[in-house]
mmCIF file of C-alpha atoms in Angstrom:
data_model
loop_
_atom_site.group_PDB
_atom_site.id
_atom_site.type_symbol
_atom_site.label_atom_id
_atom_site.label_comp_id
_atom_site.label_asym_id
_atom_site.label_seq_id
_atom_site.Cartn_x
_atom_site.Cartn_y
_atom_site.Cartn_z
ATOM 1 C CA MET A 1 6.807 7.579 -34.422
ATOM 2 C CA THR A 2 3.278 6.290 -33.810
ATOM 3 C CA PRO A 3 0.557 8.905 -34.424
ATOM 4 C CA ASN A 4 -1.338 10.119 -31.385
ATOM 5 C CA VAL A 5 -4.805 8.538 -31.305
ATOM 6 C CA ASN A 6 -6.236 11.904 -30.280
ATOM 7 C CA GLN A 7 -5.529 13.226 -33.772
ATOM 8 C CA GLU A 8 -8.562 11.506 -35.310
ATOM 9 C CA LYS A 9 -11.361 13.650 -33.928
ATOM 10 C CA THR A 10 -13.256 14.502 -37.090
ATOM 11 C CA PRO A 11 -16.438 12.485 -37.660
ATOM 12 C CA THR A 12 -16.781 10.221 -40.657
ATOM 13 C CA THR A 13 -19.861 10.078 -42.854
ATOM 14 C CA ALA A 14 -21.002 7.156 -40.748
ATOM 15 C CA SER A 15 -20.661 8.939 -37.434
ATOM 16 C CA VAL A 16 -21.724 12.138 -35.777
ATOM 17 C CA ALA A 17 -19.468 14.412 -33.761
ATOM 18 C CA THR A 18 -19.976 13.810 -30.082
ATOM 19 C CA THR A 19 -20.011 16.127 -27.140
ATOM 20 C CA GLN A 20 -19.478 15.150 -23.546
ATOM 21 C CA THR A 21 -23.250 15.033 -22.999
ATOM 22 C CA ASP A 22 -23.527 12.430 -25.780
ATOM 23 C CA TRP A 23 -21.361 9.915 -23.944
ATOM 24 C CA VAL A 24 -22.864 6.782 -22.432
ATOM 25 C CA ARG A 25 -21.148 4.697 -19.787
ATOM 26 C CA PHE A 26 -21.395 0.922 -20.212
ATOM 27 C CA ASN A 27 -19.592 -2.107 -18.842
ATOM 28 C CA THR A 28 -18.363 -5.120 -20.705
ATOM 29 C CA ILE A 29 -16.209 -8.179 -20.172
ATOM 30 C CA CYS A 30 -13.213 -8.625 -22.423
ATOM 31 C CA ASN A 31 -10.156 -10.840 -22.758
ATOM 32 C CA LYS A 32 -7.406 -9.632 -20.381
ATOM 33 C CA GLU A 33 -4.723 -9.678 -23.077
ATOM 34 C CA LEU A 34 -6.826 -7.401 -25.303
ATOM 35 C CA VAL A 35 -7.459 -4.990 -22.436
ATOM 36 C CA ASP A 36 -3.742 -4.943 -21.605
ATOM 37 C CA LYS A 37 -2.898 -4.178 -25.238
ATOM 38 C CA VAL A 38 -5.454 -1.355 -25.427
ATOM 39 C CA ARG A 39 -3.991 0.063 -22.205
ATOM 40 C CA ALA A 40 -0.484 -0.165 -23.721
ATOM 41 C CA ILE A 41 -1.628 1.636 -26.883
ATOM 42 C CA ALA A 42 -3.159 4.404 -24.776
ATOM 43 C CA ASP A 43 -0.046 4.728 -22.613
ATOM 44 C CA ARG A 44 2.327 4.832 -25.587
ATOM 45 C CA ASN A 45 0.240 7.551 -27.243
ATOM 46 C CA HIS A 46 -0.371 9.561 -24.065
ATOM 47 C CA SER A 47 -4.098 9.014 -24.505
ATOM 48 C CA SER A 48 -6.897 7.618 -22.417
ATOM 49 C CA ILE A 49 -8.237 4.107 -22.817
ATOM 50 C CA ARG A 50 -11.611 5.692 -23.618
ATOM 51 C CA ASP A 51 -10.082 7.631 -26.530
ATOM 52 C CA VAL A 52 -8.440 4.501 -27.938
ATOM 53 C CA ILE A 53 -11.586 2.392 -27.652
ATOM 54 C CA GLU A 54 -13.749 5.151 -29.139
ATOM 55 C CA LEU A 55 -11.365 5.392 -32.109
ATOM 56 C CA MET A 56 -11.522 1.596 -32.534
ATOM 57 C CA PHE A 57 -15.335 1.676 -32.406
ATOM 58 C CA ARG A 58 -15.472 4.456 -35.012
ATOM 59 C CA ARG A 59 -13.102 2.664 -37.377
ATOM 60 C CA CYS A 60 -14.825 -0.694 -36.935
ATOM 61 C CA ILE A 61 -18.307 0.763 -37.418
ATOM 62 C CA ASN A 62 -17.138 2.740 -40.447
ATOM 63 C CA ALA A 63 -15.671 -0.414 -42.016
ATOM 64 C CA TYR A 64 -18.868 -2.341 -41.244
ATOM 65 C CA GLU A 65 -21.025 0.382 -42.811
ATOM 66 C CA GLN A 66 -18.801 0.558 -45.885
ATOM 67 C CA LYS A 67 -19.406 -3.148 -46.401
ATOM 68 C CA ASN A 68 -23.035 -3.476 -45.228
ATOM 69 C CA GLY A 69 -24.595 -0.017 -45.493
ATOM 70 C CA ILE A 70 -25.358 2.687 -42.969
ATOM 71 C CA ILE A 71 -26.669 1.488 -39.614
ATOM 72 C CA THR A 72 -29.941 3.152 -38.713
ATOM 73 C CA ILE A 73 -30.971 3.376 -35.097
ATOM 74 C CA GLU A 74 -34.680 3.142 -34.440
ATOM 75 C CA GLN A 75 -36.073 5.754 -32.110
ATOM 76 C CA LYS A 76 -37.879 4.375 -29.088
ATOM 77 C CA LYS A 77 -41.608 5.014 -28.900
ATOM 78 C CA PRO A 78 -42.941 6.803 -25.853
ATOM 79 C CA LEU A 79 -44.246 4.399 -23.233
ATOM 80 C CA GLU A 80 -47.748 5.855 -23.659
ATOM 81 C CA GLU A 81 -47.868 4.474 -27.217
ATOM 82 C CA LEU A 82 -47.401 0.858 -26.077
ATOM 83 C CA PHE A 83 -50.951 0.406 -24.770
#
């Protein structure tokens, strides 16, 4: 039996646990076959597409950081500091 994708909820060393207020909505364009396969994975595991994609992002980013080092995100400066 395939494990439920919802089971992997604990953050890795490369990620931080998220809450609903931490979520950001964004749009992207992707190959239809890939989208169909992600949808099939979600359906087979009784999960949402969002959960599957988030798990993929976490695993991909973790693998990238294992190979290339931790990704640091620069904080934006307040607009007043620009001028």
